[in-house]
Coordinates of C-alpha atoms and ligand atoms in Angstrom, one line a residue:
X1 CA 107.8 118.4 53.7
X2 CA 108.1 116.0 56.6
X3 CA 111.7 115.1 56.8
X4 CA 112.8 111.9 58.6
X5 CA 114.8 112.7 61.7
X6 CA 118.5 112.0 61.4
X7 CA 118.9 108.5 62.6
X8 CA 115.3 107.5 61.8
X9 CA 115.0 103.9 60.6
X10 CA 112.4 102.3 58.3
X11 CA 111.6 98.9 57.0
X12 CA 111.6 100.1 53.4
X13 CA 112.4 103.2 51.5
X14 CA 110.5 103.8 48.2
X15 CA 112.3 106.0 45.7
X16 CA 110.0 107.4 43.1
X17 CA 106.3 108.2 43.9
X18 CA 104.6 108.2 40.6
X19 CA 101.5 106.1 40.0
X20 CA 103.3 102.8 40.6
X21 CA 105.8 103.9 43.3
X22 CA 103.0 105.4 45.3
X23 CA 101.0 102.1 45.0
X24 CA 104.1 100.2 46.2
X25 CA 104.6 102.6 49.2
X26 CA 100.9 102.3 50.2
X27 CA 100.9 98.5 50.0
X28 CA 104.0 98.3 52.2
X29 CA 102.5 100.7 54.7
X30 CA 99.1 98.9 54.6
X31 CA 100.9 95.7 55.5
X32 CA 102.2 97.3 58.7
X33 CA 105.7 98.2 57.7
X34 CA 107.4 101.5 58.5
X35 CA 107.8 103.2 55.1
X36 CA 109.8 106.2 53.9
X37 CA 109.3 107.7 50.5
X38 CA 111.4 110.1 48.3
X39 CA 110.3 111.8 45.1
X40 CA 111.8 114.5 43.0
X41 CA 108.6 116.4 43.2
X42 CA 108.1 116.4 47.0
X43 CA 104.3 116.8 46.9
X44 CA 103.8 113.3 45.5
X45 CA 105.7 111.8 48.5
X46 CA 103.9 114.0 50.9
X47 CA 100.5 112.9 49.6
X48 CA 101.3 109.5 50.9
X49 CA 101.2 110.6 54.5
X50 CA 97.5 109.7 54.8
X51 CA 98.7 106.1 54.2
X52 CA 101.2 106.4 57.0
X53 CA 104.2 106.9 54.7
X54 CA 106.9 109.3 55.8
X55 CA 108.1 111.6 53.0
X56 CA 111.9 112.2 53.2
X57 CA 113.9 114.9 51.5
X58 CA 117.4 113.7 52.3
X59 CA 117.9 110.5 50.3
X60 CA 121.4 109.9 51.5
X61 CA 120.2 110.0 55.1
X62 CA 117.2 107.8 54.4
X63 CA 119.5 105.1 52.8
X64 CA 121.5 105.0 56.0
X65 CA 118.3 104.3 58.0
X66 CA 116.8 101.7 55.7
X67 CA 118.1 98.3 54.6
X68 CA 115.7 97.7 51.8
X69 CA 115.4 100.4 49.0
X70 CA 112.7 99.9 46.4
X71 CA 113.1 102.1 43.3
X72 CA 110.4 102.8 40.7
X73 CA 110.9 105.7 38.3
X74 CA 110.2 106.6 34.8
X75 CA 113.7 105.6 33.5
X76 CA 117.1 104.4 34.5
X77 CA 118.5 107.9 33.9
X78 CA 116.2 109.1 36.6
X79 CA 117.4 106.4 38.9
X80 CA 121.1 107.2 38.5
X81 CA 120.4 111.0 38.8
X82 CA 118.5 110.4 42.1
X83 CA 121.3 108.1 43.4
X84 CA 124.0 110.7 42.7
X85 CA 123.4 112.4 46.0
X86 CA 124.3 109.2 47.9
X87 CA 128.1 108.9 48.7
X88 CA 127.9 106.1 51.2
X89 CA 125.9 103.0 51.2
X90 CA 125.4 100.6 54.1
X91 CA 125.3 97.3 52.1
X92 CA 121.7 97.9 51.3
X93 CA 119.5 95.6 49.2
X94 CA 118.2 97.7 46.3
X95 CA 115.3 96.5 44.3
X96 CA 114.8 98.3 41.0
X97 CA 111.3 98.0 39.6
X98 CA 111.9 100.6 36.9
X99 CA 111.2 99.2 33.4
X100 CA 114.4 98.6 31.6
X101 CA 116.2 96.9 28.7
X102 CA 118.2 93.8 29.7
X103 CA 121.4 95.7 29.1
X104 CA 120.3 98.5 31.5
X105 CA 119.5 95.8 34.1
X106 CA 123.0 94.3 33.7
X107 CA 124.7 97.7 34.0
X108 CA 122.7 98.5 37.1
X109 CA 123.8 95.2 38.7
X110 CA 127.5 96.3 38.0
X111 CA 126.8 99.8 39.4
X112 CA 125.4 98.2 42.6
X113 CA 128.2 95.7 43.0
X114 CA 130.8 98.5 42.7
X115 CA 129.1 100.1 45.8
X116 CA 128.8 97.0 47.8
X117 CA 125.0 96.9 47.4
X118 CA 123.0 93.7 46.6
X119 CA 120.6 94.4 43.7
X120 CA 117.5 92.8 42.4
X121 CA 115.9 93.8 39.1
X122 CA 112.1 93.5 38.9
X123 CA 109.3 93.8 36.5
X124 CA 105.7 94.6 37.3
X125 CA 103.0 93.1 35.1
X126 CA 100.0 94.6 36.8
X127 CA 98.4 98.1 37.2
X128 CA 99.0 100.2 40.4
X129 CA 95.5 99.4 41.8
X130 CA 96.3 95.7 41.8
X131 CA 99.5 96.1 43.9
X132 CA 99.2 94.4 47.3
X133 CA 96.3 92.1 46.0
X134 CA 96.3 88.6 44.6
X135 CA 95.8 90.1 41.2
X136 CA 99.3 91.5 41.1
X137 CA 102.1 89.7 39.2
X138 CA 105.8 90.6 39.8
X139 CA 109.0 88.9 38.7
X140 CA 112.5 89.4 40.0
X141 CA 115.9 88.5 38.7
X142 CA 119.4 88.7 40.2
X143 CA 121.3 86.7 42.8
X144 CA 119.3 84.2 44.8
X145 CA 120.9 85.6 48.0
X146 CA 119.3 89.0 47.2
X147 CA 115.9 87.4 46.5
X148 CA 116.0 85.4 49.8
X149 CA 116.9 88.6 51.6
X150 CA 114.0 90.6 50.2
X151 CA 111.4 87.9 49.6
X152 CA 109.2 88.2 52.6
X153 CA 108.8 92.0 52.2
X154 CA 108.5 91.9 48.4
X155 CA 105.8 89.2 48.6
X156 CA 103.6 91.8 50.3
X157 CA 103.2 93.5 46.9
X158 CA 101.4 90.4 45.6
X159 CA 102.3 87.1 43.9
X160 CA 106.0 87.3 43.2
X161 CA 108.5 85.0 41.5
X162 CA 112.3 84.9 41.3
X163 CA 112.9 83.8 37.7
X164 CA 116.7 83.8 37.3
X165 CA 120.0 84.8 38.8
X166 CA 120.8 86.7 35.6
X167 CA 120.0 90.4 36.3
X168 CA 118.5 91.1 32.9
X169 CA 116.0 88.2 32.9
X170 CA 113.0 90.0 34.4
X171 CA 113.5 92.8 31.8
X172 CA 113.7 90.3 29.0
X173 CA 110.4 88.7 30.2
X174 CA 108.7 92.1 30.4
X175 CA 109.8 93.3 27.0
X176 CA 109.0 90.0 25.3
X177 CA 105.6 90.1 26.9
X178 CA 105.1 93.7 25.8
X179 CA 105.3 92.4 22.2
X180 CA 102.4 90.1 23.2
X181 CA 100.2 92.3 25.4
X182 CA 100.3 95.7 23.8
X183 CA 99.5 94.5 20.2
X184 CA 96.8 92.3 21.8
X185 CA 95.2 95.2 23.5
X186 CA 95.5 97.3 20.3
X187 CA 93.9 94.5 18.3
X188 CA 91.0 94.4 20.8
X189 CA 90.5 98.1 20.0
X190 CA 90.5 97.4 16.2
X191 CA 88.1 94.5 16.5
X192 CA 85.7 96.3 18.9
X193 CA 85.7 99.4 16.7
X194 CA 84.6 97.4 13.7
X195 CA 82.0 95.4 15.6
X196 CA 80.6 98.5 17.3
X197 CA 80.2 100.1 13.8
X198 CA 78.3 97.0 12.7
X199 CA 76.0 97.3 15.7
X200 CA 77.0 94.0 17.2
X201 CA 75.2 93.5 20.6
X202 CA 77.6 93.9 23.5
X203 CA 76.7 90.5 25.1
X204 CA 77.3 88.7 21.8
X205 CA 80.6 90.4 21.3
X206 CA 81.8 89.7 24.9
X207 CA 80.6 86.1 24.7
X208 CA 82.8 85.3 21.7
X209 CA 85.6 87.4 23.2
X210 CA 85.6 85.3 26.4
X211 CA 85.8 82.1 24.3
X212 CA 88.7 83.5 22.2
X213 CA 90.6 84.6 25.3
X214 CA 90.8 80.9 26.3
X215 CA 92.0 80.1 22.7
X216 CA 94.7 82.6 23.1
X217 CA 96.0 80.8 26.2
X218 CA 96.1 77.6 24.2
X219 CA 97.9 79.5 21.4
X220 CA 100.6 80.6 23.8
X221 CA 101.3 77.1 24.9
X222 CA 101.2 75.9 21.3
X223 CA 103.7 78.6 20.2
X224 CA 106.1 77.7 23.0
X225 CA 106.0 74.0 22.0
X226 CA 106.2 74.7 18.3
X227 CA 109.1 77.1 18.6
X228 CA 111.1 75.1 21.2
X229 CA 110.8 71.9 19.2
X230 CA 111.0 73.6 15.8
X231 CA 107.9 71.7 14.6
X232 CA 105.3 73.8 12.9
X233 CA 103.3 71.2 11.0
X234 CA 99.5 71.2 11.5
X235 CA 96.5 69.0 10.9
X236 CA 94.1 71.7 12.1
X237 CA 94.5 75.0 10.3
X238 CA 97.2 76.1 7.9
X239 CA 99.0 79.4 7.8
X240 CA 97.3 79.9 4.5
X241 CA 93.9 79.5 6.1
X242 CA 94.8 82.3 8.6
X243 CA 96.1 84.5 5.8
X244 CA 92.9 84.2 3.8
X245 CA 90.8 85.1 6.9
X246 CA 92.9 88.2 7.5
X247 CA 92.5 89.2 3.8
X248 CA 88.7 88.9 4.2
X249 CA 88.7 90.9 7.4
X250 CA 90.7 93.6 5.7
X251 CA 88.1 93.9 3.0
X252 CA 85.3 94.1 5.6
X253 CA 87.1 96.8 7.6
X254 CA 87.8 98.8 4.4
X255 CA 84.1 98.6 3.5
X256 CA 83.4 100.2 6.9
X257 CA 85.9 103.0 6.1
X258 CA 88.4 101.7 8.7
X259 CA 92.2 101.4 8.5
X260 CA 93.2 98.6 10.8
X261 CA 97.0 99.1 10.9
X262 CA 97.7 96.1 13.2
X263 CA 95.7 93.8 11.0
X264 CA 97.6 95.0 8.0
X265 CA 100.9 94.3 9.8
X266 CA 99.6 90.8 10.6
X267 CA 98.9 90.3 6.9
X268 CA 102.4 91.4 6.0
X269 CA 103.9 88.8 8.4
X270 CA 101.6 86.0 7.1
X271 CA 102.4 86.9 3.5
X272 CA 106.2 86.9 4.2
X273 CA 105.8 83.4 5.7
X274 CA 103.7 82.3 2.7
X275 CA 106.3 83.7 0.3
X276 CA 108.9 81.5 2.1
X277 CA 106.8 78.4 1.2
X278 CA 105.3 78.0 4.7
X279 CA 101.6 78.3 3.7
X280 CA 100.8 74.6 4.4
X281 CA 102.5 74.7 7.8
X282 CA 100.7 75.9 11.0
X283 CA 100.4 79.6 12.0
X284 CA 103.4 79.3 14.4
X285 CA 105.6 78.9 11.3
X286 CA 105.7 82.7 11.0
X287 CA 108.5 82.5 13.6
X288 CA 110.7 81.8 10.5
X289 CA 110.2 85.3 9.1
X290 CA 111.0 87.3 12.3
Ligands
NAP301 N1 101.8 102.6 35.8 C1 101.7 101.3 35.5 O1 100.7 100.7 35.2 C2 103.0 100.5 35.4 C3 102.9 99.1 35.2 C4 104.1 98.3 35.2 C5 105.3 99.0 35.3 N2 105.4 100.3 35.5 C6 106.7 100.9 35.6 O2 106.9 101.7 36.8 C7 107.8 102.7 36.5 C8 107.1 104.0 37.0 O3 105.9 104.2 36.3 P1 104.8 105.2 36.8 O4 103.5 104.7 36.2 O5 104.8 105.3 38.3 O6 105.2 106.5 36.1 P2 104.8 108.0 36.6 O7 103.6 108.1 37.3 O8 105.0 108.8 35.4 O9 106.0 108.4 37.6 C9 107.3 108.6 37.1 C10 108.3 108.7 38.3 O10 109.6 109.0 37.8 C11 110.0 110.2 38.3 N3 110.8 111.0 37.4 C12 110.5 111.3 36.1 N4 111.5 112.0 35.5 C13 112.4 112.2 36.5 C14 113.6 112.9 36.5 N5 114.1 113.5 35.4 N6 114.3 112.9 37.7 C15 113.9 112.2 38.8 N7 112.7 111.6 38.8 C16 112.0 111.6 37.7 C17 108.7 111.0 38.7 O11 109.0 112.0 39.6 P3 108.2 113.3 39.5 O12 106.9 113.0 40.2 O13 109.0 114.3 40.2 O14 108.0 113.7 38.1 C18 107.9 109.8 39.2 O15 108.3 109.5 40.5 C19 108.1 102.8 35.0 O16 109.3 102.1 34.8 C20 106.9 101.9 34.4 O17 107.3 101.3 33.2 C21 104.3 101.1 35.5

């Protein structure tokens, strides 16, 4: 393993060289920064040498030579266990891009403050291959002073936003959006499986899908307004209309021998709202049964 010389200095130290951490290190190095990288399994850090990244084995020494530490690991337990080897900090700025709960982010901010470190919590909404391109999307939360300190380097990873001074905000945003994105992707799989079984031509399917993707953008704005204002009346389509279409879809999927679990969960939610007397309201009224 290439070990940084004692006293070596770097613009940024990346801790954790999995799929995402490796992409972060490559993007920093590709922007002309001097980059050190540490990983539990040293081979993954060493593999970054072709991108000009220096693999380091002594994390405590690397922290002394680098102001900005960017951490991206599988879990916060991994983060704390990696940091255990560091007795002395030099007032670093540590940016933790490990996915977390808001509580974990708050605890990490306290852990950092106790060591005289400025901390930012971040969430990454893109895939590793999009890091360092305009297609990336990263959000950060934590003290504004920490954001201002790291901003110019962090923006090299792609479009980046500081959303709040509250440490847990970026985690809240990520986990809330997980509830949107992951079921949305799973529902794409359900819909596509049914339509492929029915022999729907690819270009027809994709044409309607493109149109509906735009509808989904409008739905997000509509939901935000309806929930913020607590107004779920409609003159367009009632919750009952949606429930009936879901029931029909379930019949069609069953006839094809399919068991669309996500669609059934959607039916459950709509039925619960209908049972509460919300059938004549708009679809966003299902917020009342969460
Ligand atoms: N991949 C994505 O598309 C994506 C998108 C957005 C956010 N993220 C977030 O980015 C973070 C990293 O994800 P990833 O995709 O890079 O995962 P990954 O490829 O599985 O890498 C996991 C990293 O955590 C380290 N690690 C795991 N267990 C460890 C332990 N017990 N002690 C020390 N280190 C340990 C791994 O080290 P070893 O190599 O030694 O195992 C590796 O550096 C996660 O929080 C994830 O939610 C990922």
